[in-house]
Amino acid sequence: MNNIVFLPVLLPLLTGIVLLFFSKSIKFQRVFSVLSVLAGILLAVMLVGKVHGQGILTLQVGSWEAPFGIVIVADMLASLLVLTTNLIGFAIIVYSFYSIGKERERFYYYAIFQFLLVGVNGAFLTGDIFNLFVFFEVMLMASYVLLALGGTKPQLRESLKYILVNVISSALFVITVAYLYSVVGTLNMADISRKIAKIDQPGIVTVIAVSFLIVFGLKGAIFPLFFWLPGSYYAPPIPIIALFGALLTKVGIYSILRTYTLLFYHDQGYTHQLLGILALLTIIVGVIGAVGYWDMKKIIIYNIVIAIGVIIFGISLMNQQSLSGSIFYIIHDMIIKAALFLLIGIIIKITGTNNLREISGLIKAYPYVGWTFFIAAISLVGIPPFSGFAGKLLILQGAVKAGSYIGMAVILLSSLMVLYSLMKIFINGFWGIPRAYPDADRVPVKMLLLPAVLLVGVSIVYGFGTEAMYPFISQATEPLIDPGIYINAVLKE
Amino acid sequence: MKTNDIILQTVAKLASLVILLFSIYIFFGGHYSPGGGFVGGLLASGAIVLLLLAYDLKTVAAILPIDYKLLIAAGLLIAVLTGAGALLFDAPFMTHTFSYFDVPLLGHTALHTAVLFDLGVYLVVVGVTMTIIQTIGESE
């Protein structure tokens, strides 16, 4: 009995429901949701520890045998991602106290927040393709509400686009699952993998694989399908952008990682090459956006796109180094993107503008914000002792091993451009002659900085503790290299 | 001139009762025949919508003083706790159980915990449908 595997989903679900009853009392909502997320972090740590000790844990929901019921599977990858999700959730909830505003808090903000965590944790942990769809919907419904909550004009405009894109991609998801089900006749991912291996991935399965790429690419914003992201992530308030930027697209990437390593690995010549090309184009588009804008939010948003490209490129190479690199990088990127959004949120609060040309000299009055941002920026780029380094290095090693020198060059150049885009914020925003900002005194900078510092601190520990993290990452990589481990753990053969 | 809805109101009183009874029938029949919490819930909210059409929002709120948003929360809570109840017996989440009981009037009957889960679904469906209709109806 491994009910602990399901607790990271059950806990936010119950919390969200309880918060629905107490929508009037903001104080209760704040305290209760923070306590719940803290418990979530504790649970996730226990889960990681347990998976580290005992290997992949599975829970057959409702006591039904594996291919017939829904299985919840916690391998090391899923457990680490759940831990990261809870950490980010904690930081963003604390940040929300001082920035989201009473109006939003009164209208179920914290409850919806918990439901989003349910969706994300569930999507990471499920072992059933249709259940994955359901958790995607839980997550997306919550994100629709968070995007539209508050009802300002840009939010309404962008939520319309966002919902339209996601409804279409969800319909595609269902159609693709229907195709897959008509070919293999099962929905359990381990069982699907076994059945596909038996028929040796004929053409139709490759078509399905590409359809899944379109579906998850729409959710995760890879090259031709990222068009909705810059607008939609621009509209909501900062804590919500941070939540979206750190979690939502990463669930799409996780799904690509899961399906392309567990299900569709037989005919890599076509699918994985396509994945590689799209990944590099994603990086290039992201770089163009990040370098082109003078708007802080836009710069970070396009940095999300770049990171997606880097991770997907690591997945497309399908060797030990590149997959470990992708896992290293995805965790690093979730943490640091959330931190960066929270930090530019502080700058925007102080100055009242997104435009870099209208701000300067912040380092005089806000040295801690400045240096925290600096550390976050160089971590994102991957300067050696910090957290972005190990992941990118491993992906580059994988690229060398696979002989993909173009990819290597693109990733290295993209790092340079990421550095340029973030230093543009740092140099223009923090250096120069200090200006006066009328609203600056009313911003609770210290309280807002605390969660950002927490996340940057975690990322520093993650970067300096690469050696300690490596056993966990390599354990997470094992089932990706050899799907047999995953299948045996689920089907108990 | 004030219109007179006496025929509609009289029929609605009777019909909504019949629909409610049918919804309960459908709800309990779900295990052995087509039906269950979802359809039952929709039927029940259909009965309330009929009352809304015949009367108005305030009258119906006076007849049924229910906060439908709390109904959603209560339904969710019942459904989740039914699933989580398995944890107390060291069984996997959502494990259901059933047993036979001699119930007065009904006699020898199987009682299944899945009914509790379905009750949660029923309440959530009624709550969601009525919340949607009420908020759209109230907004100017």
PDB file of C-alpha atoms in Angstrom, chain A residues 93-338:
ATOM      1  CA  ILE A  93       1.497  31.976  -2.041  1.00  0.00           C
ATOM      2  CA  VAL A  94       3.647  33.976   0.370  1.00  0.00           C
ATOM      3  CA  TYR A  95       4.334  36.508  -2.373  1.00  0.00           C
ATOM      4  CA  SER A  96       0.608  36.727  -3.114  1.00  0.00           C
ATOM      5  CA  PHE A  97      -0.153  37.926   0.425  1.00  0.00           C
ATOM      6  CA  TYR A  98       1.498  41.254  -0.302  1.00  0.00           C
ATOM      7  CA  SER A  99       0.738  41.703  -3.963  1.00  0.00           C
ATOM      8  CA  ILE A 100      -2.421  40.056  -5.245  1.00  0.00           C
ATOM      9  CA  GLY A 101      -4.895  42.382  -3.527  1.00  0.00           C
ATOM     10  CA  LYS A 102      -7.965  41.802  -1.370  1.00  0.00           C
ATOM     11  CA  GLU A 103     -10.379  41.866  -4.292  1.00  0.00           C
ATOM     12  CA  ARG A 104      -8.886  38.755  -5.846  1.00  0.00           C
ATOM     13  CA  GLU A 105      -8.281  37.024  -2.520  1.00  0.00           C
ATOM     14  CA  ARG A 106     -11.961  37.286  -1.695  1.00  0.00           C
ATOM     15  CA  PHE A 107     -12.985  35.542  -4.909  1.00  0.00           C
ATOM     16  CA  TYR A 108     -11.525  32.099  -4.321  1.00  0.00           C
ATOM     17  CA  TYR A 109      -7.941  32.953  -5.314  1.00  0.00           C
ATOM     18  CA  TYR A 110      -6.333  30.539  -2.838  1.00  0.00           C
ATOM     19  CA  ALA A 111      -8.819  27.759  -3.525  1.00  0.00           C
ATOM     20  CA  ILE A 112      -8.201  27.952  -7.272  1.00  0.00           C
ATOM     21  CA  PHE A 113      -4.469  28.079  -6.564  1.00  0.00           C
ATOM     22  CA  GLN A 114      -4.759  24.763  -4.721  1.00  0.00           C
ATOM     23  CA  PHE A 115      -6.746  23.242  -7.574  1.00  0.00           C
ATOM     24  CA  LEU A 116      -3.993  24.254  -9.968  1.00  0.00           C
ATOM     25  CA  LEU A 117      -1.515  22.412  -7.736  1.00  0.00           C
ATOM     26  CA  VAL A 118      -3.838  19.385  -7.835  1.00  0.00           C
ATOM     27  CA  GLY A 119      -3.717  19.425 -11.615  1.00  0.00           C
ATOM     28  CA  VAL A 120       0.030  19.845 -11.854  1.00  0.00           C
ATOM     29  CA  ASN A 121       0.901  17.247  -9.196  1.00  0.00           C
ATOM     30  CA  GLY A 122      -1.627  14.838 -10.684  1.00  0.00           C
ATOM     31  CA  ALA A 123      -0.248  15.247 -14.196  1.00  0.00           C
ATOM     32  CA  PHE A 124       3.249  14.466 -12.928  1.00  0.00           C
ATOM     33  CA  LEU A 125       2.196  11.412 -10.969  1.00  0.00           C
ATOM     34  CA  THR A 126      -0.353   9.653 -13.135  1.00  0.00           C
ATOM     35  CA  GLY A 127       0.419   6.482 -15.051  1.00  0.00           C
ATOM     36  CA  ASP A 128      -2.632   6.528 -17.269  1.00  0.00           C
ATOM     37  CA  ILE A 129      -2.907   8.521 -20.468  1.00  0.00           C
ATOM     38  CA  PHE A 130      -6.549   9.492 -20.073  1.00  0.00           C
ATOM     39  CA  ASN A 131      -6.031  10.375 -16.436  1.00  0.00           C
ATOM     40  CA  LEU A 132      -3.232  12.620 -17.662  1.00  0.00           C
ATOM     41  CA  PHE A 133      -5.802  14.350 -19.849  1.00  0.00           C
ATOM     42  CA  VAL A 134      -8.136  14.809 -16.888  1.00  0.00           C
ATOM     43  CA  PHE A 135      -5.386  16.307 -14.736  1.00  0.00           C
ATOM     44  CA  PHE A 136      -4.438  18.560 -17.648  1.00  0.00           C
ATOM     45  CA  GLU A 137      -8.000  19.814 -17.663  1.00  0.00           C
ATOM     46  CA  VAL A 138      -8.021  20.328 -13.888  1.00  0.00           C
ATOM     47  CA  MET A 139      -4.878  22.386 -14.259  1.00  0.00           C
ATOM     48  CA  LEU A 140      -6.165  24.310 -17.290  1.00  0.00           C
ATOM     49  CA  MET A 141      -9.561  25.107 -15.769  1.00  0.00           C
ATOM     50  CA  ALA A 142      -7.807  26.513 -12.723  1.00  0.00           C
ATOM     51  CA  SER A 143      -5.475  28.490 -14.974  1.00  0.00           C
ATOM     52  CA  TYR A 144      -8.418  29.948 -16.933  1.00  0.00           C
ATOM     53  CA  VAL A 145      -9.889  31.242 -13.705  1.00  0.00           C
ATOM     54  CA  LEU A 146      -6.578  32.623 -12.461  1.00  0.00           C
ATOM     55  CA  LEU A 147      -5.981  34.296 -15.821  1.00  0.00           C
ATOM     56  CA  ALA A 148      -9.377  35.983 -15.899  1.00  0.00           C
ATOM     57  CA  LEU A 149      -9.682  36.686 -12.143  1.00  0.00           C
ATOM     58  CA  GLY A 150      -9.900  40.417 -11.558  1.00  0.00           C
ATOM     59  CA  GLY A 151     -11.495  41.091 -14.923  1.00  0.00           C
ATOM     60  CA  THR A 152      -9.276  43.860 -16.287  1.00  0.00           C
ATOM     61  CA  LYS A 153      -9.518  44.488 -20.006  1.00  0.00           C
ATOM     62  CA  PRO A 154      -6.232  42.875 -21.137  1.00  0.00           C
ATOM     63  CA  GLN A 155      -6.921  39.869 -18.900  1.00  0.00           C
ATOM     64  CA  LEU A 156     -10.303  39.275 -20.521  1.00  0.00           C
ATOM     65  CA  ARG A 157      -8.898  39.666 -24.022  1.00  0.00           C
ATOM     66  CA  GLU A 158      -6.001  37.296 -23.391  1.00  0.00           C
ATOM     67  CA  SER A 159      -8.034  34.724 -21.497  1.00  0.00           C
ATOM     68  CA  LEU A 160     -10.302  34.486 -24.541  1.00  0.00           C
ATOM     69  CA  LYS A 161      -7.330  33.582 -26.737  1.00  0.00           C
ATOM     70  CA  TYR A 162      -5.835  31.297 -24.118  1.00  0.00           C
ATOM     71  CA  ILE A 163      -9.057  29.364 -23.606  1.00  0.00           C
ATOM     72  CA  LEU A 164      -9.625  29.056 -27.346  1.00  0.00           C
ATOM     73  CA  VAL A 165      -6.147  27.628 -27.936  1.00  0.00           C
ATOM     74  CA  ASN A 166      -6.405  25.241 -25.009  1.00  0.00           C
ATOM     75  CA  VAL A 167      -9.876  24.011 -25.857  1.00  0.00           C
ATOM     76  CA  ILE A 168      -8.663  23.149 -29.340  1.00  0.00           C
ATOM     77  CA  SER A 169      -5.546  21.432 -28.047  1.00  0.00           C
ATOM     78  CA  SER A 170      -7.598  19.505 -25.481  1.00  0.00           C
ATOM     79  CA  ALA A 171      -9.938  18.314 -28.223  1.00  0.00           C
ATOM     80  CA  LEU A 172      -6.865  17.207 -30.179  1.00  0.00           C
ATOM     81  CA  PHE A 173      -5.629  15.419 -27.066  1.00  0.00           C
ATOM     82  CA  VAL A 174      -8.876  13.445 -26.816  1.00  0.00           C
ATOM     83  CA  ILE A 175      -8.804  12.593 -30.526  1.00  0.00           C
ATOM     84  CA  THR A 176      -5.202  11.432 -30.258  1.00  0.00           C
ATOM     85  CA  VAL A 177      -5.971   9.282 -27.231  1.00  0.00           C
ATOM     86  CA  ALA A 178      -8.897   7.835 -29.185  1.00  0.00           C
ATOM     87  CA  TYR A 179      -6.567   6.944 -32.081  1.00  0.00           C
ATOM     88  CA  LEU A 180      -4.084   5.390 -29.704  1.00  0.00           C
ATOM     89  CA  TYR A 181      -6.811   3.458 -27.937  1.00  0.00           C
ATOM     90  CA  SER A 182      -8.125   2.090 -31.212  1.00  0.00           C
ATOM     91  CA  VAL A 183      -4.637   0.894 -32.132  1.00  0.00           C
ATOM     92  CA  VAL A 184      -3.438  -0.600 -28.834  1.00  0.00           C
ATOM     93  CA  GLY A 185      -6.693  -1.038 -26.903  1.00  0.00           C
ATOM     94  CA  THR A 186      -5.379   0.146 -23.543  1.00  0.00           C
ATOM     95  CA  LEU A 187      -4.901   3.408 -21.671  1.00  0.00           C
ATOM     96  CA  ASN A 188      -2.337   2.454 -19.041  1.00  0.00           C
ATOM     97  CA  MET A 189       0.954   3.972 -20.161  1.00  0.00           C
ATOM     98  CA  ALA A 190       3.090   0.988 -19.215  1.00  0.00           C
ATOM     99  CA  ASP A 191       0.680  -1.324 -21.001  1.00  0.00           C
ATOM    100  CA  ILE A 192       0.561   0.951 -24.069  1.00  0.00           C
ATOM    101  CA  SER A 193       4.347   0.860 -24.180  1.00  0.00           C
ATOM    102  CA  ARG A 194       4.346  -2.942 -24.037  1.00  0.00           C
ATOM    103  CA  LYS A 195       1.727  -3.190 -26.793  1.00  0.00           C
ATOM    104  CA  ILE A 196       3.568  -0.741 -29.038  1.00  0.00           C
ATOM    105  CA  ALA A 197       6.777  -2.719 -28.544  1.00  0.00           C
ATOM    106  CA  LYS A 198       4.876  -5.837 -29.586  1.00  0.00           C
ATOM    107  CA  ILE A 199       3.713  -4.321 -32.887  1.00  0.00           C
ATOM    108  CA  ASP A 200       7.055  -2.520 -33.332  1.00  0.00           C
ATOM    109  CA  GLN A 201       5.644   0.963 -33.908  1.00  0.00           C
ATOM    110  CA  PRO A 202       4.020   0.884 -37.350  1.00  0.00           C
ATOM    111  CA  GLY A 203       3.326   4.081 -39.311  1.00  0.00           C
ATOM    112  CA  ILE A 204       0.069   4.868 -37.544  1.00  0.00           C
ATOM    113  CA  VAL A 205       1.787   4.943 -34.167  1.00  0.00           C
ATOM    114  CA  THR A 206       4.311   7.436 -35.516  1.00  0.00           C
ATOM    115  CA  VAL A 207       1.401   9.580 -36.678  1.00  0.00           C
ATOM    116  CA  ILE A 208      -0.038   9.354 -33.167  1.00  0.00           C
ATOM    117  CA  ALA A 209       3.351  10.281 -31.730  1.00  0.00           C
ATOM    118  CA  VAL A 210       3.430  13.419 -33.864  1.00  0.00           C
ATOM    119  CA  SER A 211      -0.161  14.245 -32.854  1.00  0.00           C
ATOM    120  CA  PHE A 212       0.896  14.008 -29.216  1.00  0.00           C
ATOM    121  CA  LEU A 213       3.786  16.312 -30.039  1.00  0.00           C
ATOM    122  CA  ILE A 214       1.289  18.847 -31.439  1.00  0.00           C
ATOM    123  CA  VAL A 215      -0.941  18.532 -28.357  1.00  0.00           C
ATOM    124  CA  PHE A 216       1.821  18.810 -25.770  1.00  0.00           C
ATOM    125  CA  GLY A 217       3.633  21.344 -27.943  1.00  0.00           C
ATOM    126  CA  LEU A 218       0.562  23.578 -27.770  1.00  0.00           C
ATOM    127  CA  LYS A 219       0.487  23.224 -23.985  1.00  0.00           C
ATOM    128  CA  GLY A 220       4.249  23.536 -23.611  1.00  0.00           C
ATOM    129  CA  ALA A 221       4.775  26.248 -26.262  1.00  0.00           C
ATOM    130  CA  ILE A 222       7.312  24.825 -28.710  1.00  0.00           C
ATOM    131  CA  PHE A 223       8.184  26.566 -31.945  1.00  0.00           C
ATOM    132  CA  PRO A 224       5.247  26.925 -34.295  1.00  0.00           C
ATOM    133  CA  LEU A 225       2.743  26.476 -31.463  1.00  0.00           C
ATOM    134  CA  PHE A 226       4.011  29.049 -28.945  1.00  0.00           C
ATOM    135  CA  PHE A 227       2.103  31.992 -30.486  1.00  0.00           C
ATOM    136  CA  TRP A 228      -0.420  32.248 -27.629  1.00  0.00           C
ATOM    137  CA  LEU A 229       2.151  32.394 -24.856  1.00  0.00           C
ATOM    138  CA  PRO A 230       3.638  35.917 -25.037  1.00  0.00           C
ATOM    139  CA  GLY A 231       0.207  37.551 -24.915  1.00  0.00           C
ATOM    140  CA  SER A 232      -1.463  35.299 -22.395  1.00  0.00           C
ATOM    141  CA  TYR A 233       1.406  35.360 -19.926  1.00  0.00           C
ATOM    142  CA  TYR A 234       1.581  39.129 -20.171  1.00  0.00           C
ATOM    143  CA  ALA A 235      -1.910  39.880 -18.904  1.00  0.00           C
ATOM    144  CA  PRO A 236      -2.358  38.515 -15.331  1.00  0.00           C
ATOM    145  CA  PRO A 237      -0.718  39.845 -12.140  1.00  0.00           C
ATOM    146  CA  ILE A 238       2.860  38.823 -11.368  1.00  0.00           C
ATOM    147  CA  PRO A 239       2.280  35.924  -8.908  1.00  0.00           C
ATOM    148  CA  ILE A 240      -0.015  34.270 -11.433  1.00  0.00           C
ATOM    149  CA  ILE A 241       2.474  34.767 -14.275  1.00  0.00           C
ATOM    150  CA  ALA A 242       5.166  33.273 -12.075  1.00  0.00           C
ATOM    151  CA  LEU A 243       2.968  30.275 -11.368  1.00  0.00           C
ATOM    152  CA  PHE A 244       2.137  29.809 -15.058  1.00  0.00           C
ATOM    153  CA  GLY A 245       5.674  30.384 -16.253  1.00  0.00           C
ATOM    154  CA  ALA A 246       7.147  27.978 -13.749  1.00  0.00           C
ATOM    155  CA  LEU A 247       4.593  25.169 -13.872  1.00  0.00           C
ATOM    156  CA  LEU A 248       2.184  25.064 -16.811  1.00  0.00           C
ATOM    157  CA  THR A 249       4.537  24.848 -19.764  1.00  0.00           C
ATOM    158  CA  LYS A 250       6.717  22.404 -17.836  1.00  0.00           C
ATOM    159  CA  VAL A 251       3.827  19.974 -17.546  1.00  0.00           C
ATOM    160  CA  GLY A 252       3.629  19.965 -21.354  1.00  0.00           C
ATOM    161  CA  ILE A 253       7.356  19.277 -21.543  1.00  0.00           C
ATOM    162  CA  TYR A 254       7.114  16.551 -18.928  1.00  0.00           C
ATOM    163  CA  SER A 255       4.399  14.903 -21.013  1.00  0.00           C
ATOM    164  CA  ILE A 256       6.567  15.024 -24.131  1.00  0.00           C
ATOM    165  CA  LEU A 257       9.422  13.562 -22.104  1.00  0.00           C
ATOM    166  CA  ARG A 258       7.198  10.800 -20.742  1.00  0.00           C
ATOM    167  CA  THR A 259       5.524   9.840 -24.017  1.00  0.00           C
ATOM    168  CA  TYR A 260       8.673  10.039 -26.136  1.00  0.00           C
ATOM    169  CA  THR A 261      10.779   7.979 -23.754  1.00  0.00           C
ATOM    170  CA  LEU A 262       8.165   5.500 -22.576  1.00  0.00           C
ATOM    171  CA  LEU A 263       5.827   5.012 -25.545  1.00  0.00           C
ATOM    172  CA  PHE A 264       7.276   6.118 -28.875  1.00  0.00           C
ATOM    173  CA  TYR A 265      10.946   5.187 -28.744  1.00  0.00           C
ATOM    174  CA  HIS A 266      11.096   2.538 -31.457  1.00  0.00           C
ATOM    175  CA  ASP A 267      11.230   4.708 -34.570  1.00  0.00           C
ATOM    176  CA  GLN A 268      13.423   7.542 -33.377  1.00  0.00           C
ATOM    177  CA  GLY A 269      14.693   8.483 -36.815  1.00  0.00           C
ATOM    178  CA  TYR A 270      11.580  10.459 -37.617  1.00  0.00           C
ATOM    179  CA  THR A 271       9.961  11.606 -34.382  1.00  0.00           C
ATOM    180  CA  HIS A 272      13.041  12.505 -32.409  1.00  0.00           C
ATOM    181  CA  GLN A 273      14.663  14.281 -35.326  1.00  0.00           C
ATOM    182  CA  LEU A 274      11.505  16.357 -35.713  1.00  0.00           C
ATOM    183  CA  LEU A 275      11.625  17.066 -31.992  1.00  0.00           C
ATOM    184  CA  GLY A 276      15.251  18.196 -32.282  1.00  0.00           C
ATOM    185  CA  ILE A 277      14.596  20.556 -35.193  1.00  0.00           C
ATOM    186  CA  LEU A 278      11.553  22.089 -33.488  1.00  0.00           C
ATOM    187  CA  ALA A 279      13.563  22.496 -30.278  1.00  0.00           C
ATOM    188  CA  LEU A 280      16.304  24.444 -32.025  1.00  0.00           C
ATOM    189  CA  LEU A 281      13.775  26.651 -33.802  1.00  0.00           C
ATOM    190  CA  THR A 282      12.080  27.251 -30.445  1.00  0.00           C
ATOM    191  CA  ILE A 283      15.385  28.410 -28.990  1.00  0.00           C
ATOM    192  CA  ILE A 284      15.983  30.749 -31.923  1.00  0.00           C
ATOM    193  CA  VAL A 285      12.505  32.298 -31.736  1.00  0.00           C
ATOM    194  CA  GLY A 286      12.844  32.705 -27.980  1.00  0.00           C
ATOM    195  CA  VAL A 287      16.214  34.400 -28.367  1.00  0.00           C
ATOM    196  CA  ILE A 288      14.838  36.821 -30.952  1.00  0.00           C
ATOM    197  CA  GLY A 289      12.022  37.753 -28.583  1.00  0.00           C
ATOM    198  CA  ALA A 290      14.220  38.032 -25.505  1.00  0.00           C
ATOM    199  CA  VAL A 291      16.736  40.253 -27.241  1.00  0.00           C
ATOM    200  CA  GLY A 292      14.185  42.334 -29.116  1.00  0.00           C
ATOM    201  CA  TYR A 293      12.025  43.681 -26.297  1.00  0.00           C
ATOM    202  CA  TRP A 294      12.577  46.495 -23.826  1.00  0.00           C
ATOM    203  CA  ASP A 295       9.755  45.271 -21.663  1.00  0.00           C
ATOM    204  CA  MET A 296      10.866  43.282 -18.598  1.00  0.00           C
ATOM    205  CA  LYS A 297       7.904  40.915 -18.563  1.00  0.00           C
ATOM    206  CA  LYS A 298       8.286  40.153 -22.269  1.00  0.00           C
ATOM    207  CA  ILE A 299      12.001  39.436 -21.857  1.00  0.00           C
ATOM    208  CA  ILE A 300      11.390  36.840 -19.142  1.00  0.00           C
ATOM    209  CA  ILE A 301       8.450  35.381 -21.056  1.00  0.00           C
ATOM    210  CA  TYR A 302      10.643  34.782 -24.095  1.00  0.00           C
ATOM    211  CA  ASN A 303      13.250  33.281 -21.784  1.00  0.00           C
ATOM    212  CA  ILE A 304      10.643  30.654 -20.911  1.00  0.00           C
ATOM    213  CA  VAL A 305      10.458  29.809 -24.612  1.00  0.00           C
ATOM    214  CA  ILE A 306      14.252  29.494 -24.844  1.00  0.00           C
ATOM    215  CA  ALA A 307      14.374  27.154 -21.837  1.00  0.00           C
ATOM    216  CA  ILE A 308      11.624  25.000 -23.339  1.00  0.00           C
ATOM    217  CA  GLY A 309      13.719  24.663 -26.490  1.00  0.00           C
ATOM    218  CA  VAL A 310      16.826  23.676 -24.517  1.00  0.00           C
ATOM    219  CA  ILE A 311      14.983  21.013 -22.516  1.00  0.00           C
ATOM    220  CA  ILE A 312      13.215  19.592 -25.573  1.00  0.00           C
ATOM    221  CA  PHE A 313      16.541  19.463 -27.420  1.00  0.00           C
ATOM    222  CA  GLY A 314      17.943  17.388 -24.573  1.00  0.00           C
ATOM    223  CA  ILE A 315      14.971  15.035 -24.847  1.00  0.00           C
ATOM    224  CA  SER A 316      15.344  14.678 -28.610  1.00  0.00           C
ATOM    225  CA  LEU A 317      18.918  13.358 -28.293  1.00  0.00           C
ATOM    226  CA  MET A 318      17.783  10.390 -26.171  1.00  0.00           C
ATOM    227  CA  ASN A 319      21.061   9.476 -24.532  1.00  0.00           C
ATOM    228  CA  GLN A 320      22.021   9.173 -20.887  1.00  0.00           C
ATOM    229  CA  GLN A 321      23.751  12.564 -20.626  1.00  0.00           C
ATOM    230  CA  SER A 322      21.204  14.589 -22.519  1.00  0.00           C
ATOM    231  CA  LEU A 323      18.241  13.168 -20.599  1.00  0.00           C
ATOM    232  CA  SER A 324      19.919  13.748 -17.234  1.00  0.00           C
ATOM    233  CA  GLY A 325      20.749  17.214 -18.467  1.00  0.00           C
ATOM    234  CA  SER A 326      17.120  17.858 -19.375  1.00  0.00           C
ATOM    235  CA  ILE A 327      15.963  16.736 -15.944  1.00  0.00           C
ATOM    236  CA  PHE A 328      18.585  18.880 -14.232  1.00  0.00           C
ATOM    237  CA  TYR A 329      17.588  21.791 -16.378  1.00  0.00           C
ATOM    238  CA  ILE A 330      13.819  21.474 -16.033  1.00  0.00           C
ATOM    239  CA  ILE A 331      13.982  21.582 -12.215  1.00  0.00           C
ATOM    240  CA  HIS A 332      16.453  24.458 -12.263  1.00  0.00           C
ATOM    241  CA  ASP A 333      14.370  26.343 -14.781  1.00  0.00           C
ATOM    242  CA  MET A 334      11.103  25.976 -12.867  1.00  0.00           C
ATOM    243  CA  ILE A 335      12.683  27.411  -9.717  1.00  0.00           C
ATOM    244  CA  ILE A 336      14.628  30.200 -11.329  1.00  0.00           C
ATOM    245  CA  LYS A 337      11.833  31.347 -13.658  1.00  0.00           C
ATOM    246  CA  ALA A 338       9.479  31.686 -10.726  1.00  0.00           C
TER     247      ALA A 338
END
